[in-house]
Coordinates of C-alpha atoms in Angstrom, one line a residue:
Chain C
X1 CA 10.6 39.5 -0.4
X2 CA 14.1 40.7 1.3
X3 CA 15.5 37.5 1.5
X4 CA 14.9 34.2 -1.2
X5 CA 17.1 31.2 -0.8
X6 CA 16.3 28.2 -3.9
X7 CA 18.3 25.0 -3.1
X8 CA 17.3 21.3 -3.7
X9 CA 18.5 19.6 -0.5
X10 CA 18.5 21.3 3.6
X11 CA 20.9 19.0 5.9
X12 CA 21.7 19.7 9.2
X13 CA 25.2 19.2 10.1
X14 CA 24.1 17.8 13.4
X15 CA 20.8 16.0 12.1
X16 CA 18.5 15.5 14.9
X17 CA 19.6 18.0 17.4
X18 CA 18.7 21.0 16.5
X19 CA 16.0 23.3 14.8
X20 CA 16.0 22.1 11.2
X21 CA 15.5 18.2 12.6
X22 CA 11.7 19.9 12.1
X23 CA 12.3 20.5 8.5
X24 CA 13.9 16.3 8.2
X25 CA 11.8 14.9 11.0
X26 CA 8.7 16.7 11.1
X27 CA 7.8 16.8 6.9
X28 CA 5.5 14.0 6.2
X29 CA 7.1 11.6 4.4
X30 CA 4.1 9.8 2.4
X31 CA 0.3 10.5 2.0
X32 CA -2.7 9.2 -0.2
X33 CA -6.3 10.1 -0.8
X34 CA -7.6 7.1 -2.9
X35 CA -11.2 5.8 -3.9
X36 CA -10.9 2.4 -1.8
X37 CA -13.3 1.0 -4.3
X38 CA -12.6 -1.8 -6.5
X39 CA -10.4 0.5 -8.5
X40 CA -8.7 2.1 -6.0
X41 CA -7.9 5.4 -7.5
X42 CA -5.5 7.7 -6.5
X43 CA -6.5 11.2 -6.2
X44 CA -3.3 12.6 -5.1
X45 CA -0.1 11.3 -3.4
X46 CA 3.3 12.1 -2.2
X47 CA 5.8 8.9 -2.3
X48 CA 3.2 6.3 -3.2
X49 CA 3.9 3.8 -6.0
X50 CA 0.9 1.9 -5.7
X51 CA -2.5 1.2 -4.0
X52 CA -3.9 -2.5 -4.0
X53 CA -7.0 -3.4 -3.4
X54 CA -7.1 -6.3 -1.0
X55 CA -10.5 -6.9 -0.3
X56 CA -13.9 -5.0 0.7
X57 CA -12.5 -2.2 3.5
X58 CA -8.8 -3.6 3.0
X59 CA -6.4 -1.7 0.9
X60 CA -2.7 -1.8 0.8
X61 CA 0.2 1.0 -0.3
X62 CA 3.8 0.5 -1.6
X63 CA 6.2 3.8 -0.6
X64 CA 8.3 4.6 -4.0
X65 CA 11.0 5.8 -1.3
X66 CA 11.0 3.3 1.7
X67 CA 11.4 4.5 5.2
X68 CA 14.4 3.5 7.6
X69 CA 12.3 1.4 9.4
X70 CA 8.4 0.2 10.0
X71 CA 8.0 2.2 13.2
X72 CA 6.9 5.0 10.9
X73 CA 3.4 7.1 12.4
X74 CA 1.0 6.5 9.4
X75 CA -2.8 7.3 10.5
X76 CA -5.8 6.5 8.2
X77 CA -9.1 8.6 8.0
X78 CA -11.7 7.6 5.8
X79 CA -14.7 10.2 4.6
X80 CA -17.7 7.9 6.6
X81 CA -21.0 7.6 4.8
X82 CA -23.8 10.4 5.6
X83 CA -26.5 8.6 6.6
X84 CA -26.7 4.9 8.8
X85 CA -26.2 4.9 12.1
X86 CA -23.1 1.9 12.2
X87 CA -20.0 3.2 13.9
X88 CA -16.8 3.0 11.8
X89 CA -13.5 2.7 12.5
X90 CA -11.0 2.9 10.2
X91 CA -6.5 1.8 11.6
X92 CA -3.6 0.7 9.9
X93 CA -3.5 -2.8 10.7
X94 CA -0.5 -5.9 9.6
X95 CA -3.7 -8.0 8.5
X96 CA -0.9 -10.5 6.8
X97 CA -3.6 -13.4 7.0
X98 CA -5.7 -11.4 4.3
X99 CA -3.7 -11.5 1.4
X100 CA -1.1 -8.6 2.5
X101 CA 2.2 -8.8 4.3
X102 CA 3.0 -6.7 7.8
X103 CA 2.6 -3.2 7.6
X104 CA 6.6 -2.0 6.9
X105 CA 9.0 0.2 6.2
X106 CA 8.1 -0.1 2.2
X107 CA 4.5 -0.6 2.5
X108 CA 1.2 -0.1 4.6
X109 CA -2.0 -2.1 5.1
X110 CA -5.0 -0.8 5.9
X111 CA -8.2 -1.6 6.8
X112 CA -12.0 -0.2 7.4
X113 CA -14.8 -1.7 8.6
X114 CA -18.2 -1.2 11.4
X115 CA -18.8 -2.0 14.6
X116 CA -20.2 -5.3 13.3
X117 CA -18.0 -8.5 13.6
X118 CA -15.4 -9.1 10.3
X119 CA -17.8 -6.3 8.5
X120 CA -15.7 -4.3 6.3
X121 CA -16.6 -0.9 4.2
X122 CA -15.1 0.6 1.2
X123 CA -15.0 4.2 1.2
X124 CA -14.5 6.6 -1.5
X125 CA -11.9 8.9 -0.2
X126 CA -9.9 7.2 2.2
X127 CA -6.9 9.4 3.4
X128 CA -3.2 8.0 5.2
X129 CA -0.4 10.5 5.7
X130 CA 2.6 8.7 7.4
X131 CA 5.9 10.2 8.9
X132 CA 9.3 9.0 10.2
X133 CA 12.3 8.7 8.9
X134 CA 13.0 7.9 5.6
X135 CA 15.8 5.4 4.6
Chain L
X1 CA 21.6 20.1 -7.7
X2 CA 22.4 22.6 -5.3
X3 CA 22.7 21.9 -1.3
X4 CA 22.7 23.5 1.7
X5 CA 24.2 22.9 4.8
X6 CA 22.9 24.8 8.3
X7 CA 22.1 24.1 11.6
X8 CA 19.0 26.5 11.8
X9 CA 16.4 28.3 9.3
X10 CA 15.3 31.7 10.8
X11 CA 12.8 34.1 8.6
X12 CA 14.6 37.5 8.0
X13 CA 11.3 39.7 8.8
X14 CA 10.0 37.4 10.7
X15 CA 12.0 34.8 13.1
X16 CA 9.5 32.7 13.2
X17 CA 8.2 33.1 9.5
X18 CA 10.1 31.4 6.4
X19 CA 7.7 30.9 2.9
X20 CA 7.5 28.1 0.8
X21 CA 6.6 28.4 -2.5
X22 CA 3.7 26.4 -3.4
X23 CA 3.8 23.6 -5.6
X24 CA 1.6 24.7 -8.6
X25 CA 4.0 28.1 -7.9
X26 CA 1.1 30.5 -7.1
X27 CA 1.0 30.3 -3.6
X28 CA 3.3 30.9 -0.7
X29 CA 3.2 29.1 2.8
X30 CA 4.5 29.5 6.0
X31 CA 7.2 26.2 6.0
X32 CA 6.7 26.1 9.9
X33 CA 3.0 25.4 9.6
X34 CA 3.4 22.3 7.8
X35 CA 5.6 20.2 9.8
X36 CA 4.7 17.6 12.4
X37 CA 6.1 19.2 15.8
X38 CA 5.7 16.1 17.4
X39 CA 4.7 12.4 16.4
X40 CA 5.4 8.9 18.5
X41 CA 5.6 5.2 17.1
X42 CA 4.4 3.3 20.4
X43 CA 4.2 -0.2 22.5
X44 CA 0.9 0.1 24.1
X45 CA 0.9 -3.0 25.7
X46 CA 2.3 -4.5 29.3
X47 CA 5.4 -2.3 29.8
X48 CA 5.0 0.6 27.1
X49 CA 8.1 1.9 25.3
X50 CA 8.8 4.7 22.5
X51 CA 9.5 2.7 19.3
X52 CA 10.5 6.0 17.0
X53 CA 9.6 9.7 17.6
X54 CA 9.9 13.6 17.8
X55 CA 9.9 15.9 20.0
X56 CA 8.6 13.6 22.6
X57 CA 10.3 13.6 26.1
X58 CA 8.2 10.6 27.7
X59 CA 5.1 8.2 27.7
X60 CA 3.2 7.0 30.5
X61 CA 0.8 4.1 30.8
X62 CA -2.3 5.8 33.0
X63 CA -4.1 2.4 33.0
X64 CA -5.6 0.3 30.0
X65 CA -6.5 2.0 27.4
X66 CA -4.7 5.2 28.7
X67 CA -1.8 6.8 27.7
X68 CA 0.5 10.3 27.7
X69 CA 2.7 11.5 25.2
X70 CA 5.0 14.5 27.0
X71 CA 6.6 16.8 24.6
X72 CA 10.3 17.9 24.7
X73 CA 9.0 21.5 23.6
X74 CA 6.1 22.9 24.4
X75 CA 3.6 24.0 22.1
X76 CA 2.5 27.6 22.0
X77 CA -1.5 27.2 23.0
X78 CA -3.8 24.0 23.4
X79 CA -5.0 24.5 19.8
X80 CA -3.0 21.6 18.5
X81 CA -4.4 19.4 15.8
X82 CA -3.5 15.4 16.9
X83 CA -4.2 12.1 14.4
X84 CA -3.9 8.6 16.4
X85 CA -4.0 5.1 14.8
X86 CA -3.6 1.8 15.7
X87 CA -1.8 -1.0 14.1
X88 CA -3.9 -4.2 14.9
X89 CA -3.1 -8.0 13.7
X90 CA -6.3 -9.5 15.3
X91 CA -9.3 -7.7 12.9
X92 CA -11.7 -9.5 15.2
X93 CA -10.1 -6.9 17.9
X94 CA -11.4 -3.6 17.1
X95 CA -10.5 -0.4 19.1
X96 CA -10.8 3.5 18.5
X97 CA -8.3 5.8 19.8
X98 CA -8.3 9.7 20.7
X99 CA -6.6 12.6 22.2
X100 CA -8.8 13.3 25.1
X101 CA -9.2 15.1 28.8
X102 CA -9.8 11.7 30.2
X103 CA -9.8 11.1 33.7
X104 CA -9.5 14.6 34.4
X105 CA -6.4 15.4 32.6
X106 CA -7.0 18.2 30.9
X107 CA -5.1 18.4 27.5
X108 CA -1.9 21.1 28.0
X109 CA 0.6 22.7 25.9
X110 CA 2.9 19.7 27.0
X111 CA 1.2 16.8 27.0
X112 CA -1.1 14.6 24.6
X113 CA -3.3 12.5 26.5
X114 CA -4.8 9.4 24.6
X115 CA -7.6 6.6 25.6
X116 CA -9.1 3.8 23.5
X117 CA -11.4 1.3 24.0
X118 CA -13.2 -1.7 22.5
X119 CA -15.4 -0.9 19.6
X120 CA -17.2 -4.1 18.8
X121 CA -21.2 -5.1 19.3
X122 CA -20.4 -8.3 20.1
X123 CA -18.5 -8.8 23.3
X124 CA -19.6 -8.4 26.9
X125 CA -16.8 -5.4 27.5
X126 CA -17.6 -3.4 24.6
X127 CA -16.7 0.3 25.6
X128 CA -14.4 -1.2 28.1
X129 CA -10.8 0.3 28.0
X130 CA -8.7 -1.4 25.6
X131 CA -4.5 -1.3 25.2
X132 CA -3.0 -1.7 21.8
X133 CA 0.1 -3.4 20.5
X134 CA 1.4 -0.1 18.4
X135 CA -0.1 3.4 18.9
X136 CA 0.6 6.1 16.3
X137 CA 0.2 9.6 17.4
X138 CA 0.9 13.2 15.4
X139 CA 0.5 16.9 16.4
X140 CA 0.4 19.6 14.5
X141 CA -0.1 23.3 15.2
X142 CA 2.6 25.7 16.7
X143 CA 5.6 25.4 18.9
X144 CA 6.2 27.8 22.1

């Protein structure tokens, strides 16, 4: 390698405005892959305290570092069942009337569910990655 | 800890080329390939507007259920890799989104073009176009 550089932080002196805002702004800032089932395991995650199971097809996330504000870009992508022919959809969604509070800048709700009206799925690898800007 | 300060992180062989070391330590990347070039926090409904973003010069409302997300820079090809969510209140309201060529815009280097529409059996418009109260759109791949 001709050239190796090891440092713990990279700040622009400018943030924002120039190349290395795609090093801040670009990095994603938070993702899971969880079982949604009732145990909600956590496979693997960057800056997730905790995943809550809120109900069938409804999961919510705490960040362990919160972001600067809740216009973060988080997008959800469950792996959908092999066989049936139900369409799924799967969005991050406030759903505060079902026991979670708005989607934020320290958390995320999230929810999964059919074509069918108010029918909901669990799947066993749901994936979120979010970015923005951390606090 | 150790910090440092610059403006700009250029590979030495390669401009465009800087490694990461991987996390279990036995792999390098490229540190370009795994950053968001561009990514837009949206309102999607009546006048639009850009809540938070990057690299993303303008939005405009094509119509319900229709949107497009300009980039500030370019990417290099049309081989882009785009997410899009939505962030609903109403569950009873349920939408898909997508990048797409719809309505014959074909999808560009500079542009991301997004359309949604309503995804549920039981109402009269299902399939019908559909605008959303907060859009969430990434891209990945590589920058001109």
């Amino acid at each position: 390698m001709a050239g190796k550089i090891i440092a713990d932080q990279i700040q622009s002196t400018t943030a924002g405005t120039l190349d290395t805002k795609y090093v801040v702004d670009g990095s994603v800032k938070s993702y899971v892959n969880f079982n949604q089932g009732t145990v909600n395991v956590i496979r693997k995650s960057l800056n997730i305290s905790s995943v809550t199971d809120r109900a069938t097809g409804r999961a919510s996330g705490n960040f362990t570092s919160s972001f600067s504000d809740a216009e973060h870009t988080a997008t959800a992508m469950p792996l959908y069942p092999t066989s049936g022919t139900a369409e799924y959809w799967s969005c991050i969604s406030n759903d505060s009337g079902n026991g979670g509070v708005d989607t934020s800048k320290t958390s995320w709700n999230q929810t999964y569910g059919d074509q069918n009206e108010e029918h909901f799925w669990d799947s066993n690898k749901q994936m979120i990655m979010v970015v923005g800007d951390l606090a | 800890m150790s910090e440092m300060i610059v403006n700009k992180l250029t590979g030495k062989t390669s401009a465009g080329d800087i490694d990461v070391v991987s996390e279990g330590g036995n792999a390098t990347m490229q540190l370009q390939q795994g950053l968001a070039k561009a990514w837009v926090n949206f309102v999607g409904t009546g006048t639009v507007s850009i809540n938070n973003s990057l690299n993303v010069a303008s939005l405009t409302d094509n119509g319900t259920g229709d949107y497009s997300v300009s980039f500030s820079s370019s990417m290099a090809n049309t081989n882009w890799s785009s997410q899009v969510d939505t962030n609903y209140e109403a569950l009873g309201l349920h939408s898909i989104y997508r990048a797409t060529n719809n309505s014959g815009r074909t999808k560009t280097t500079s542009q991301v073009q997004l359309s949604g529409k309503n995804y549920r059996h039981s109402v009269s418009d299902r399939n019908s176009p559909l605008d959303v109260g907060e859009l969430m759109n990434t891209i990945n791949g590589d920058l001109a």
